[in-house]
Each structure stands twice: as structure tokens, then as C-alpha cells.
């Protein structure tokens, strides 16, 4: 099989107490190639090629987030909110079994900062951001180790605020 279609081992991240782990699964099968010309390459322009889903295409990279409760030996998918959503900043919180992450919709107009309880299988949206007619830019969340508080940068008021 082609290198892009080859199966890879999952990259799991264990909780500090080793009672749970999470893993993301990404499926990019069917995503078509995009071709660009690097016109400033030296000595001659070169053709660049990579997989890229164009707007409106159905074949996109699909991401799924799973957690595992080791005692129950159960793998649970975090329930998606949007079609073709993506997950970033996935990390363990201070409480045992709390998985935190940011989920974004495909158009990158909405995001939610979420907390998933691995042992109960419940997902809680801590807060969300969204714009109907604009790309939503955001800064990475910052966590304070001592208190597990979250610092978040937002422009929802029209001004940048923490």
C-alpha cells in the first residue's frame, strides 16, 4: 500500500495516575491532492503536492477522540457536536479522569472548551466562542499548575481580553 494508506500505531497519552488514557484517530482516506507551484524555488520553479480538502468536498480528514477507563477495560468515543470537528489542546486535568480539550467545527467559526469525565462518560462544555460569518482565531489556552485554572484570550467583545 501507499505510504499515506499505511496503518500506524496509535499514540496514547496516559493520565498521571495511570487509570485512563486517551487517543485520537484520524482518517484522511479519500482526501485529494492539491498542487501548487513554488515560483521562487532556485534555480527553477517546483511543483508542490500535498493532501488538502477543498471547501465543499465531502472527503476531509476525520478526527475521533477516544478515552479508556483501564479498570473497566472500556474505550469510549467522546461524542461529537459538529460534523467533521477537530480536537486540539487535548490534556489531562487535575481531577482524576478529567480530559480537557478544544473542539472546532470544520468552518472554524465555532469552538468549545470542554471537559470529559472518562469514568462517567459525560462531556461538559465549559464555554464556547463563535462567529457566524468570520473565521475564529484563538490563542492556546494556558493552565496554571497550582490551581488548574485556565487563562483564555477572547475577542468576543470586539477587544482582546483574557
XYZ file of N, CA, C and O in Angstrom:
648
model
N 0.826 -1.198 0.000
C 0.000 0.000 0.000
C 0.868 1.258 0.000
O 2.003 1.248 0.433
N 0.269 2.338 -0.459
C 0.974 3.622 -0.468
C 1.252 4.066 0.960
O 0.553 3.686 1.895
N 2.273 4.902 1.136
C 2.663 5.359 2.470
C 1.512 6.059 3.183
O 1.343 5.917 4.387
N 0.700 6.814 2.438
C -0.405 7.550 3.053
C -1.511 6.614 3.541
O -2.261 6.957 4.441
N -1.609 5.419 2.957
C -2.667 4.474 3.329
C -2.203 3.449 4.365
O -2.982 2.622 4.805
N -0.941 3.498 4.743
C -0.409 2.538 5.696
C -0.953 2.803 7.093
O -1.076 3.940 7.524
N -1.268 1.745 7.809
C -1.748 1.887 9.179
C -0.577 2.230 10.089
O 0.543 1.765 9.886
N -0.840 3.034 11.100
C 0.192 3.413 12.060
C -0.278 3.046 13.459
O -1.465 2.912 13.717
N 0.653 2.912 14.361
C 0.316 2.623 15.749
C -0.290 3.871 16.389
O 0.151 4.981 16.132
N -1.276 3.681 17.262
C -1.875 4.841 17.929
C -0.918 5.431 18.957
O -0.142 4.717 19.583
N -0.978 6.735 19.099
C -0.177 7.441 20.081
C -1.082 7.730 21.278
O -1.913 8.631 21.222
N -0.947 6.957 22.335
C -1.809 7.130 23.506
C -1.121 8.012 24.541
O 0.099 8.034 24.631
N -1.930 8.753 25.309
C -1.412 9.598 26.380
C -2.084 9.172 27.685
O -3.295 9.262 27.826
N -1.260 8.702 28.606
C -1.759 8.192 29.879
C -2.008 9.330 30.863
O -1.297 10.329 30.873
N -2.999 9.135 31.729
C -3.235 10.043 32.847
C -2.106 9.847 33.857
O -1.455 8.798 33.891
N -1.889 10.857 34.717
C -0.799 10.797 35.696
C -0.953 9.601 36.641
O 0.045 9.011 37.068
N -2.197 9.214 36.965
C -2.420 8.092 37.884
C -2.542 6.743 37.155
O -2.808 5.719 37.782
N -2.363 6.723 35.855
C -2.404 5.521 35.012
C -3.739 4.777 35.062
O -3.805 3.595 34.757
N -4.814 5.463 35.413
C -6.133 4.834 35.454
C -6.889 5.004 34.139
O -7.946 4.412 33.953
N -6.338 5.824 33.241
C -7.004 6.086 31.964
C -5.983 6.572 30.952
O -4.881 6.990 31.312
N -6.368 6.506 29.690
C -5.572 7.118 28.627
C -6.510 7.616 27.554
O -7.684 7.267 27.513
N -5.979 8.508 26.685
C -6.760 8.956 25.537
C -5.953 8.757 24.272
O -4.729 8.655 24.298
N -6.683 8.684 23.167
C -6.057 8.504 21.864
C -6.942 9.195 20.827
O -8.163 9.238 20.981
N -6.308 9.761 19.811
C -7.049 10.352 18.701
C -6.846 9.475 17.472
O -5.760 8.934 17.255
N -7.902 9.360 16.691
C -7.825 8.609 15.446
C -8.177 9.558 14.310
O -9.200 10.238 14.365
N -7.332 9.599 13.301
C -7.550 10.469 12.157
C -7.610 9.627 10.895
O -6.777 8.751 10.688
N -8.604 9.907 10.075
C -8.781 9.192 8.821
C -8.763 10.202 7.683
O -9.642 11.052 7.583
N -7.737 10.135 6.860
C -7.611 11.054 5.734
C -7.810 10.380 4.394
O -7.476 10.962 3.348
N -8.372 9.164 4.413
C -8.581 8.457 3.150
C -9.553 9.235 2.276
O -10.540 9.776 2.747
N -9.244 9.312 1.004
C -10.117 9.985 0.055
C -9.828 11.463 -0.123
O -10.358 12.091 -1.036
N -8.986 12.049 0.741
C -8.631 13.461 0.578
C -7.738 13.578 -0.647
O -6.747 12.865 -0.784
N -8.102 14.469 -1.535
C -7.397 14.586 -2.808
C -6.184 15.509 -2.703
O -6.063 16.305 -1.782
N -5.311 15.384 -3.706
C -4.093 16.179 -3.752
C -4.377 17.605 -4.198
O -5.252 17.855 -5.033
N -3.610 18.533 -3.639
C -3.605 19.929 -4.079
C -2.230 20.188 -4.675
O -1.218 19.748 -4.128
N -2.198 20.887 -5.798
C -0.943 21.161 -6.487
C -0.693 22.665 -6.498
O -1.586 23.440 -6.824
N 0.507 23.060 -6.124
C 0.918 24.464 -6.123
C 2.285 24.583 -6.783
O 3.079 23.649 -6.733
N 2.567 25.734 -7.338
C 3.874 25.984 -7.936
C 4.647 26.917 -7.010
O 4.178 28.013 -6.671
N 5.817 26.453 -6.572
C 6.718 27.285 -5.775
C 7.544 28.085 -6.777
O 8.565 27.624 -7.283
N 7.075 29.286 -7.081
C 7.681 30.080 -8.152
C 9.011 30.715 -7.758
O 9.734 31.195 -8.624
N 9.365 30.720 -6.470
C 10.633 31.341 -6.073
C 11.714 30.302 -5.761
O 12.768 30.643 -5.248
N 11.429 29.033 -6.066
C 12.448 27.992 -5.882
C 13.618 28.274 -6.808
O 13.449 28.806 -7.905
N 14.799 27.899 -6.347
C 16.006 28.195 -7.101
C 16.627 26.889 -7.575
O 16.769 25.975 -6.782
N 16.955 26.654 -8.781
C 17.056 27.628 -9.856
C 15.770 27.744 -10.677
O 15.606 28.692 -11.427
N 14.823 26.803 -10.537
C 13.597 26.847 -11.326
C 12.397 26.589 -10.416
O 12.524 25.956 -9.385
N 11.230 27.040 -10.803
C 10.031 26.745 -10.005
C 9.817 25.233 -9.871
O 10.174 24.459 -10.763
N 9.248 24.828 -8.729
C 8.974 23.410 -8.494
C 7.490 23.220 -8.179
O 6.808 24.146 -7.735
N 7.024 22.006 -8.417
C 5.637 21.665 -8.142
C 5.544 21.086 -6.732
O 6.249 20.152 -6.388
N 4.691 21.669 -5.907
C 4.440 21.173 -4.552
C 3.121 20.413 -4.582
O 2.169 20.835 -5.247
N 3.051 19.314 -3.851
C 1.845 18.493 -3.830
C 1.616 17.986 -2.415
O 2.539 17.495 -1.770
N 0.367 18.120 -1.918
C 0.010 17.557 -0.628
C -1.504 17.371 -0.553
O -2.251 17.924 -1.356
N -1.934 16.551 0.388
C -3.355 16.273 0.570
C -4.022 17.486 1.216
O -3.543 18.005 2.216
N -5.121 17.943 0.609
C -5.813 19.119 1.136
C -7.285 19.060 0.721
O -7.582 19.022 -0.474
N -8.201 19.045 1.679
C -9.626 19.053 1.318
C -10.074 20.465 0.958
O -9.885 21.399 1.727
N -10.639 20.625 -0.215
C -11.128 21.928 -0.655
C -12.514 22.190 -0.063
O -13.242 21.251 0.257
N -12.882 23.464 0.071
C -14.216 23.791 0.599
C -15.309 23.110 -0.219
O -15.269 23.090 -1.441
N -16.261 22.528 0.483
C -17.386 21.877 -0.159
C -17.185 20.406 -0.469
O -18.143 19.702 -0.759
N -15.937 19.917 -0.413
C -15.700 18.496 -0.674
C -16.119 17.663 0.537
O -15.954 18.080 1.678
N -16.652 16.497 0.262
C -17.079 15.604 1.343
C -15.905 14.840 1.956
O -15.926 14.498 3.127
N -14.891 14.542 1.154
C -13.731 13.784 1.649
C -12.802 14.740 2.398
O -12.102 15.545 1.796
N -12.849 14.690 3.717
C -11.996 15.519 4.571
C -11.353 14.620 5.623
O -11.783 13.490 5.832
N -10.329 15.139 6.289
C -9.742 14.393 7.403
C -10.758 14.344 8.537
O -11.264 15.369 8.964
N -11.028 13.153 9.015
C -11.978 12.981 10.095
C -11.210 12.589 11.356
O -10.356 11.709 11.315
N -11.506 13.265 12.449
C -10.815 13.018 13.708
C -11.800 12.531 14.750
O -12.900 13.066 14.877
N -11.407 11.512 15.481
C -12.205 10.975 16.576
C -11.340 10.956 17.824
O -10.150 10.644 17.755
N -11.930 11.286 18.970
C -11.230 11.299 20.249
C -11.820 10.198 21.122
O -13.037 10.150 21.314
N -10.960 9.321 21.630
C -11.377 8.206 22.476
C -10.663 8.280 23.818
O -9.517 8.730 23.903
N -11.340 7.793 24.850
C -10.710 7.638 26.156
C -10.926 6.214 26.630
O -11.872 5.536 26.201
N -10.051 5.755 27.504
C -10.147 4.394 28.020
C -10.085 4.420 29.536
O -9.167 4.986 30.117
N -11.084 3.817 30.160
C -11.094 3.568 31.600
C -10.430 2.205 31.772
O -10.994 1.175 31.394
N -9.215 2.187 32.328
C -8.429 0.958 32.403
C -9.124 -0.091 33.269
O -9.153 -1.272 32.918
N -9.731 0.315 34.392
C -10.391 -0.640 35.285
C -11.553 -1.344 34.589
O -11.748 -2.546 34.759
N -12.312 -0.617 33.784
C -13.458 -1.211 33.079
C -13.051 -1.842 31.749
O -13.856 -2.522 31.121
N -11.826 -1.552 31.316
C -11.342 -2.012 30.014
C -12.297 -1.584 28.900
O -12.647 -2.358 28.019
N -12.721 -0.319 28.994
C -13.687 0.184 28.008
C -13.132 1.408 27.296
O -12.597 2.316 27.919
N -13.266 1.393 25.989
C -12.861 2.511 25.142
C -14.124 3.266 24.757
O -15.067 2.681 24.241
N -14.156 4.574 25.044
C -15.348 5.395 24.813
C -15.002 6.540 23.886
O -14.025 7.262 24.124
N -15.806 6.722 22.857
C -15.611 7.865 21.966
C -16.248 9.097 22.585
O -17.378 9.056 23.068
N -15.511 10.206 22.575
C -16.081 11.476 23.017
C -17.134 11.847 21.972
O -16.825 11.918 20.782
N -18.382 12.062 22.408
C -19.438 12.330 21.427
C -19.198 13.639 20.679
O -18.979 14.680 21.306
N -19.226 13.612 19.341
C -19.003 14.846 18.581
C -20.229 15.746 18.635
O -21.361 15.273 18.769
N -19.990 17.043 18.535
C -21.082 18.017 18.472
C -21.341 18.422 17.031
O -22.476 18.613 16.628
N -20.253 18.602 16.257
C -20.362 19.053 14.876
C -19.840 17.978 13.937
O -18.964 17.201 14.301
N -20.340 18.002 12.709
C -19.833 17.103 11.672
C -18.392 17.502 11.346
O -18.097 18.682 11.186
N -17.520 16.546 11.270
C -16.109 16.766 10.894
C -15.378 17.708 11.845
O -14.525 18.487 11.423
N -15.683 17.643 13.155
C -14.978 18.505 14.102
C -13.565 18.002 14.336
O -13.249 16.852 14.073
N -12.712 18.927 14.826
C -11.314 18.613 15.120
C -11.024 18.951 16.564
O -11.651 19.829 17.140
N -10.037 18.261 17.132
C -9.695 18.438 18.544
C -8.262 18.956 18.659
O -7.365 18.474 17.981
N -8.089 19.943 19.533
C -6.751 20.458 19.824
C -6.601 20.611 21.327
O -7.581 20.564 22.072
N -5.372 20.814 21.760
C -5.041 21.055 23.163
C -5.668 19.997 24.075
O -6.240 20.311 25.116
N -5.580 18.728 23.678
C -6.123 17.638 24.495
C -5.133 17.359 25.616
O -3.946 17.154 25.367
N -5.629 17.362 26.866
C -4.758 17.194 28.029
C -5.564 16.689 29.208
O -6.774 16.827 29.247
N -4.854 16.140 30.177
C -5.486 15.693 31.408
C -5.598 16.853 32.379
O -4.662 17.632 32.530
N -6.758 16.989 33.041
C -6.947 17.986 34.092
C -6.421 17.448 35.411
O -5.951 16.313 35.498
N -6.524 18.262 36.465
C -6.056 17.806 37.781
C -6.924 16.705 38.367
O -6.401 15.739 38.901
N -8.258 16.820 38.302
C -9.064 15.726 38.854
C -8.835 14.431 38.076
O -8.678 14.450 36.858
N -8.815 13.317 38.768
C -8.600 12.026 38.125
C -9.693 11.763 37.091
O -10.874 11.904 37.374
N -9.279 11.419 35.880
C -10.223 11.076 34.829
C -10.823 12.249 34.085
O -11.693 12.056 33.248
N -10.361 13.470 34.344
C -10.887 14.630 33.613
C -10.010 14.897 32.394
O -8.820 15.178 32.522
N -10.618 14.819 31.225
C -9.936 15.081 29.967
C -10.432 16.418 29.440
O -11.632 16.627 29.314
N -9.520 17.341 29.175
C -9.885 18.655 28.651
C -9.428 18.768 27.205
O -8.370 18.262 26.839
N -10.222 19.479 26.414
C -9.869 19.655 25.006
C -10.648 20.825 24.426
O -11.624 21.303 24.997
N -10.183 21.270 23.255
C -10.877 22.294 22.475
C -11.368 21.613 21.216
O -10.604 20.922 20.537
N -12.645 21.779 20.920
C -13.199 21.238 19.682
C -13.615 22.383 18.786
O -14.109 23.396 19.256
N -13.366 22.209 17.460
C -13.704 23.220 16.463
C -14.509 22.597 15.344
O -14.278 21.449 14.974
N -15.427 23.370 14.792
C -16.181 22.893 13.640
C -15.326 23.015 12.378
O -14.266 23.646 12.391
N -15.771 22.414 11.292
C -14.978 22.387 10.063
C -14.731 23.783 9.499
O -13.653 24.085 8.998
N -15.713 24.672 9.577
C -15.560 26.017 9.035
C -14.731 26.927 9.937
O -14.441 28.056 9.584
N -14.363 26.442 11.116
C -13.567 27.180 12.092
C -14.251 28.481 12.497
O -13.616 29.510 12.660
N -15.565 28.402 12.646
C -16.340 29.546 13.111
C -16.795 29.374 14.551
O -17.236 30.326 15.173
N -16.727 28.155 15.056
C -17.160 27.865 16.421
C -16.144 26.967 17.098
O -15.547 26.106 16.467
N -15.987 27.185 18.401
C -15.167 26.298 19.204
C -15.754 26.198 20.596
O -16.506 27.069 21.034
N -15.421 25.116 21.273
C -15.820 24.918 22.653
C -14.638 24.379 23.439
O -13.882 23.550 22.936
N -14.479 24.866 24.664
C -13.525 24.299 25.600
C -14.327 23.330 26.458
O -15.309 23.719 27.087
N -13.926 22.060 26.438
C -14.741 21.006 27.045
C -13.969 20.220 28.099
O -12.743 20.163 28.092
N -14.750 19.596 28.964
C -14.237 18.688 29.982
C -15.006 17.380 29.852
O -16.236 17.377 29.874
N -14.277 16.269 29.704
C -14.894 14.960 29.555
C -14.501 14.097 30.741
O -13.318 13.948 31.040
N -15.485 13.550 31.442
C -15.241 12.653 32.573
C -15.127 11.229 32.020
O -16.119 10.639 31.597
N -13.925 10.702 32.034
C -13.653 9.389 31.464
C -14.427 8.294 32.196
O -14.915 7.353 31.578
N -14.570 8.411 33.509
C -15.190 7.353 34.297
C -16.714 7.365 34.195
O -17.356 6.333 34.288
N -17.317 8.531 33.991
C -18.775 8.628 33.855
C -19.217 8.674 32.394
O -20.381 8.443 32.088
N -18.302 9.045 31.489
C -18.634 9.142 30.073
C -19.436 10.382 29.728
O -20.151 10.403 28.737
N -19.328 11.432 30.558
C -20.094 12.656 30.330
C -19.179 13.780 29.848
O -18.058 13.916 30.312
N -19.702 14.575 28.919
C -18.955 15.700 28.353
C -19.641 17.000 28.760
O -20.862 17.128 28.659
N -18.855 17.955 29.221
C -19.372 19.236 29.672
C -18.650 20.353 28.927
O -17.420 20.398 28.919
N -19.412 21.240 28.304
C -18.826 22.410 27.649
C -18.584 23.464 28.720
O -19.528 23.924 29.373
N -17.330 23.835 28.925
C -17.009 24.874 29.914
C -17.410 26.253 29.397
O -17.969 27.045 30.121
N -17.087 26.524 28.141
C -17.533 27.752 27.466
C -17.250 27.625 25.985
O -16.492 26.766 25.558
N -17.894 28.481 25.206
C -17.730 28.443 23.767
C -17.527 29.825 23.184
O -17.818 30.834 23.820
N -17.009 29.848 21.986
C -16.803 31.068 21.220
C -17.347 30.808 19.824
O -17.301 29.676 19.345
N -17.832 31.844 19.151
C -18.298 31.649 17.795
C -18.630 32.930 17.074
O -19.027 33.920 17.691
N -18.437 32.889 15.768
C -18.833 33.958 14.866
C -19.540 33.304 13.692
O -19.079 32.298 13.180
N -20.633 33.870 13.246
C -21.383 33.268 12.147
C -20.751 33.510 10.785
O -20.835 32.672 9.914
N -20.123 34.657 10.582
C -19.649 34.995 9.242
C -18.165 35.308 9.208
O -17.709 36.077 8.378
N -17.388 34.706 10.123
C -15.959 35.001 10.135
C -15.187 33.805 10.678
O -15.701 33.016 11.459
N -13.941 33.700 10.274
C -13.019 32.706 10.800
C -12.700 33.088 12.238
O -12.418 34.245 12.530
N -12.754 32.142 13.148
C -12.493 32.395 14.565
C -11.038 32.086 14.872
O -10.613 30.933 14.814
N -10.274 33.120 15.177
C -8.885 32.944 15.562
C -8.829 32.873 17.083
O -9.604 33.535 17.769
N -7.931 32.069 17.618
C -7.815 31.982 19.073
C -6.378 31.711 19.467
O -5.578 31.255 18.664
N -6.079 32.006 20.706
C -4.767 31.742 21.282
C -4.857 30.446 22.084
O -5.917 30.123 22.613
N -3.779 29.699 22.215
C -3.828 28.473 23.019
C -4.187 28.789 24.470
O -3.807 29.831 25.004
N -4.910 27.881 25.084
C -5.264 28.035 26.498
C -4.009 27.876 27.349
O -3.088 27.139 26.986
N -3.981 28.568 28.463
C -2.867 28.454 29.415
C -3.441 27.940 30.729
O -4.413 28.491 31.239
N -2.835 26.888 31.264
C -3.284 26.307 32.525
C -2.283 26.649 33.618
O -1.078 26.575 33.410
N -2.791 27.008 34.790
C -1.949 27.288 35.944
C -1.820 26.006 36.756
O -2.825 25.466 37.231
N -0.599 25.503 36.915
C -0.369 24.224 37.585
C -0.874 24.201 39.025
O -1.427 23.207 39.476
N -0.684 25.297 39.746
C -1.030 25.316 41.167
C -2.532 25.158 41.395
O -2.972 24.459 42.293
N -3.339 25.829 40.559
C -4.785 25.863 40.791
C -5.588 25.134 39.725
O -6.772 24.897 39.916
N -4.979 24.787 38.596
C -5.658 24.176 37.454
C -6.630 25.154 36.799
O -7.512 24.753 36.058
N -6.484 26.447 37.100
C -7.296 27.465 36.442
C -6.839 27.600 34.995
O -5.721 27.256 34.633
N -7.723 28.161 34.177
C -7.490 28.304 32.757
C -7.489 29.782 32.408
O -8.406 30.513 32.790
N -6.459 30.231 31.697
C -6.435 31.583 31.152
C -6.816 31.488 29.687
O -6.242 30.705 28.927
N -7.793 32.299 29.278
C -8.317 32.236 27.917
C -8.328 33.636 27.330
O -8.758 34.584 27.963
N -7.882 33.763 26.091
C -7.895 35.024 25.369
C -9.092 35.021 24.438
O -9.320 34.059 23.717
N -9.889 36.106 24.471
C -11.101 36.165 23.673
C -11.276 37.545 23.058
O -10.878 38.543 23.646
N -11.914 37.572 21.888
C -12.264 38.831 21.238
C -13.776 38.977 21.116
O -14.257 39.741 20.305
N -14.544 38.252 21.917
C -15.998 38.263 21.729
C -16.608 39.628 21.989
O -17.687 39.919 21.502
N -15.920 40.505 22.742
C -16.439 41.853 22.987
C -16.000 42.824 21.882
O -16.386 43.993 21.904
N -15.186 42.344 20.948
C -14.633 43.228 19.929
C -13.221 43.690 20.301
O -12.529 44.293 19.491
N -12.806 43.439 21.516
C -11.480 43.765 22.022
C -10.843 42.481 22.528
O -11.526 41.591 23.006
N -9.512 42.406 22.459
C -8.822 41.244 23.012
C -8.788 41.309 24.526
O -8.358 42.303 25.105
N -9.284 40.282 25.188
C -9.327 40.216 26.653
C -8.890 38.832 27.122
O -9.118 37.838 26.452
N -8.306 38.780 28.339
C -8.032 37.495 28.995
C -9.172 37.213 29.938
O -9.731 38.075 30.563
